[in-house]
JSON list of C-alpha atoms in Angstrom, two decimals:
[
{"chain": "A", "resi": 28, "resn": "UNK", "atom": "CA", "xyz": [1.38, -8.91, 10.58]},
{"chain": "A", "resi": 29, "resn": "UNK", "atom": "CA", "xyz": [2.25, -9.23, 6.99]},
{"chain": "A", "resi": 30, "resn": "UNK", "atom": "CA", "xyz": [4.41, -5.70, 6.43]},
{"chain": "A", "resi": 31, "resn": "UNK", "atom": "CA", "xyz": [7.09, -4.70, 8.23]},
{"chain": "A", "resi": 32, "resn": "UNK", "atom": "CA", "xyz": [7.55, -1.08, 8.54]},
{"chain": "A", "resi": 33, "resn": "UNK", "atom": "CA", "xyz": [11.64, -1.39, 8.92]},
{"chain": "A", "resi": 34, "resn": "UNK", "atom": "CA", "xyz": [13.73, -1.78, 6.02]},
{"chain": "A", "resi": 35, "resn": "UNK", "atom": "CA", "xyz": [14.99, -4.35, 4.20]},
{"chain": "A", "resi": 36, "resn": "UNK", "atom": "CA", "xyz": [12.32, -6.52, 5.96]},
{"chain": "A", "resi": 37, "resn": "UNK", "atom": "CA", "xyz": [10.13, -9.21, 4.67]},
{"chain": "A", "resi": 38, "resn": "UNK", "atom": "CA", "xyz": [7.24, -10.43, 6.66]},
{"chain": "A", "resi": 39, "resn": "UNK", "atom": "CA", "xyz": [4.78, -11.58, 4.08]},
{"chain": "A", "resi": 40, "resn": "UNK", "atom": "CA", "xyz": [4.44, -8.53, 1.42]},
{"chain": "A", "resi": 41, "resn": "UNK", "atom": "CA", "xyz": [7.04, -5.83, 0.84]},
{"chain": "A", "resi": 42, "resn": "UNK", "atom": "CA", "xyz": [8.12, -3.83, 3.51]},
{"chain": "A", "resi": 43, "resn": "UNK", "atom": "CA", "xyz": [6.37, -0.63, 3.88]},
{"chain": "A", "resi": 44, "resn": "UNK", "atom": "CA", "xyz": [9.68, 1.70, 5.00]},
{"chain": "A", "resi": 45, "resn": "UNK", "atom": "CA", "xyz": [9.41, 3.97, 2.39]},
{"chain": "A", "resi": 46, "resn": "UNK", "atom": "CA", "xyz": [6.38, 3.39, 0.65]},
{"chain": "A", "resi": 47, "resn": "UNK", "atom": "CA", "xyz": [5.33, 6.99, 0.29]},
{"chain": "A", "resi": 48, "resn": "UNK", "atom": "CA", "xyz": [8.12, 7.43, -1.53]},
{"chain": "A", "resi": 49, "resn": "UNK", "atom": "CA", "xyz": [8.21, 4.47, -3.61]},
{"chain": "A", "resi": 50, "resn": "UNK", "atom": "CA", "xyz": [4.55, 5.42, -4.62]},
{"chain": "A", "resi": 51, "resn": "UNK", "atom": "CA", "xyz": [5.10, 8.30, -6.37]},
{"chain": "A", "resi": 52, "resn": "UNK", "atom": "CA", "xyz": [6.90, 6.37, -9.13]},
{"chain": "A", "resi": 53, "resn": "UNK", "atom": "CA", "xyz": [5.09, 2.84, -9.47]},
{"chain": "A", "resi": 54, "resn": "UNK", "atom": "CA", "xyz": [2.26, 4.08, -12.15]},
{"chain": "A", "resi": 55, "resn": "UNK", "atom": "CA", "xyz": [2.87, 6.89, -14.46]},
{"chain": "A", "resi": 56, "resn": "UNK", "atom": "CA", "xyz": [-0.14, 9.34, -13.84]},
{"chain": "A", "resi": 57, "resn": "UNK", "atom": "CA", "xyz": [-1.20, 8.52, -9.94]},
{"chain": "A", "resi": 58, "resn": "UNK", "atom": "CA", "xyz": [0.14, 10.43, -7.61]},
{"chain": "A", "resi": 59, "resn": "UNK", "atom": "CA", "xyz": [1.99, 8.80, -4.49]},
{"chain": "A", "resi": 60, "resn": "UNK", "atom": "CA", "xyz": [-1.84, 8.97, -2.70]},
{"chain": "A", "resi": 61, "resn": "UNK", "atom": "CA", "xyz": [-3.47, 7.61, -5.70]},
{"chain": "A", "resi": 62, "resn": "UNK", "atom": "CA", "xyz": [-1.67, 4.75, -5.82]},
{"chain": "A", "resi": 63, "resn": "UNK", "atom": "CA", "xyz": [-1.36, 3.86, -2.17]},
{"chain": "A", "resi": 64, "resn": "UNK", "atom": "CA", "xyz": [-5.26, 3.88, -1.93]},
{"chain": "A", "resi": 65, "resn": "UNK", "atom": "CA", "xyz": [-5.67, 1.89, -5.15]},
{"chain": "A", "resi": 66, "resn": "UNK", "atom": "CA", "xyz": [-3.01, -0.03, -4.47]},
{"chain": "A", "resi": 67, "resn": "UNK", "atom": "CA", "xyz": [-5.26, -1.15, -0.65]},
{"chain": "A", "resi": 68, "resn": "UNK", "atom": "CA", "xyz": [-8.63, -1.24, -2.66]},
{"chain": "A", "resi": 69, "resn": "UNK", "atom": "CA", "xyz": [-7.87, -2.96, -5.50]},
{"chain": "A", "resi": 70, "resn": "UNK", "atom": "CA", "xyz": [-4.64, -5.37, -4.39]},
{"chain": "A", "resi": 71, "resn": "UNK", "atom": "CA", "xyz": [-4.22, -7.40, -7.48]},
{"chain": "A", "resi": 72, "resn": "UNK", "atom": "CA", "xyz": [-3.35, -4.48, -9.90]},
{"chain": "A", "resi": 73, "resn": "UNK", "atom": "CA", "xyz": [-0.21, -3.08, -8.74]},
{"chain": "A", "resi": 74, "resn": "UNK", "atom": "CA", "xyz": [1.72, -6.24, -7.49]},
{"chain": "A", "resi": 75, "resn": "UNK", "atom": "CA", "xyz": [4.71, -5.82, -6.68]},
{"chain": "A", "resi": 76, "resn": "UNK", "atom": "CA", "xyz": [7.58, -7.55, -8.61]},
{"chain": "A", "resi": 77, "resn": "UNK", "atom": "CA", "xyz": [8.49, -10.69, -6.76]},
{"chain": "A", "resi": 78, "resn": "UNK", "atom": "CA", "xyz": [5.55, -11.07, -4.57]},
{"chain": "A", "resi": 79, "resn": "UNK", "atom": "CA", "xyz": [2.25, -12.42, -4.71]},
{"chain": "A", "resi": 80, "resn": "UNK", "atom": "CA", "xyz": [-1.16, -11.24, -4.70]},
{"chain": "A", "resi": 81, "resn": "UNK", "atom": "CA", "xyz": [-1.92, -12.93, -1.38]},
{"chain": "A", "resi": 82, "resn": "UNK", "atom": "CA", "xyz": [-3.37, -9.20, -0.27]},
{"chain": "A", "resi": 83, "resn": "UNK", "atom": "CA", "xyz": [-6.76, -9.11, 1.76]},
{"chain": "A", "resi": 84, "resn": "UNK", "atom": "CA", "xyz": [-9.24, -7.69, -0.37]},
{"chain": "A", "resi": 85, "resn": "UNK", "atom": "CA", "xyz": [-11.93, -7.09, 1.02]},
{"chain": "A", "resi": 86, "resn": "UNK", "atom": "CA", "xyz": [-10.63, -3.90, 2.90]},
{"chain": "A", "resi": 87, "resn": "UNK", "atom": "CA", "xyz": [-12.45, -1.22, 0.82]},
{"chain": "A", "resi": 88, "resn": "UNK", "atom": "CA", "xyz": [-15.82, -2.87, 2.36]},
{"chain": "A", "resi": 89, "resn": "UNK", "atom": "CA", "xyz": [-14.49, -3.27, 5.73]},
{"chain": "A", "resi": 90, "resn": "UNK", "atom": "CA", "xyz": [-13.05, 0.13, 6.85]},
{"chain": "A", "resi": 91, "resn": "UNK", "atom": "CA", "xyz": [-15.31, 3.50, 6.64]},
{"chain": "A", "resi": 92, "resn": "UNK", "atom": "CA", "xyz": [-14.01, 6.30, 4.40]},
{"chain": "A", "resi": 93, "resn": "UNK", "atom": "CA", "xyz": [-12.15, 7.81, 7.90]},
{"chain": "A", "resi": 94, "resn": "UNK", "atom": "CA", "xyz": [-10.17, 4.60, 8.56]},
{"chain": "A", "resi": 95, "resn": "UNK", "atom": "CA", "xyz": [-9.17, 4.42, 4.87]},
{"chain": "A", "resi": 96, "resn": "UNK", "atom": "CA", "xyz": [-8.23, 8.19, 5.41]},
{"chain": "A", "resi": 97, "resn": "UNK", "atom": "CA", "xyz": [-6.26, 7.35, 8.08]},
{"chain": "A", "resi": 98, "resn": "UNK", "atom": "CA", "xyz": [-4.39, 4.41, 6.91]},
{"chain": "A", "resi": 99, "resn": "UNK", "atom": "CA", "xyz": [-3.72, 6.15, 3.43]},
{"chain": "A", "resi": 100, "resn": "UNK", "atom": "CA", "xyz": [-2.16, 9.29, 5.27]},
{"chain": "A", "resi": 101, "resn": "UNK", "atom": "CA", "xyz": [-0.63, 6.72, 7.48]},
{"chain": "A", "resi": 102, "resn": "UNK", "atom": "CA", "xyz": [1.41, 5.12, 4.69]},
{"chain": "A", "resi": 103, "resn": "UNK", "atom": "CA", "xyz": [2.13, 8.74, 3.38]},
{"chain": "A", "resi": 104, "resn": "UNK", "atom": "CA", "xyz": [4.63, 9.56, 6.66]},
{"chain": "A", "resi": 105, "resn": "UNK", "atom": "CA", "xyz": [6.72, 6.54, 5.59]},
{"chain": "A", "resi": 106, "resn": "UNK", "atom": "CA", "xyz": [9.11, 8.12, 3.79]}
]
């Protein structure tokens, strides 16, 4: 309800068509995994420019390690 996964598509956050992609440049050091994962725990550190940091965070307590498996490999098909 708050990404779309079309392009050019703005729902609440940033459209998550190619986010896998995108990932594997936004921090120097994390690869494209790394950061998507980080990016769901901890919301407020890699904002993206023009948006705010409206993210749920609570999501690293509320999903098992599977489901955050899931979702992270998931986000890595959307290329």
């Amino acid at each position: 309800t708050c990404h779309a996964l079309v392009p050019d598509t703005i729902i609440i956050g940033p459209s998550l068509y190619g986010v896998a992609t995108r990932a594997e440049t936004r921090v120097k050091g994390l690869k494209a995994d790394e950061y998507i994962l980080m990016s769901i725990m901890r919301p407020g550190d890699y904002v993206v420019e023009g948006f705010n940091n409206i993210m749920i965070a609570n999501f690293a307590k509320d999903l098992t390690s599977e489901e955050m498996n899931a979702l992270v490999a998931f986000l890595m098909t959307l290329k």
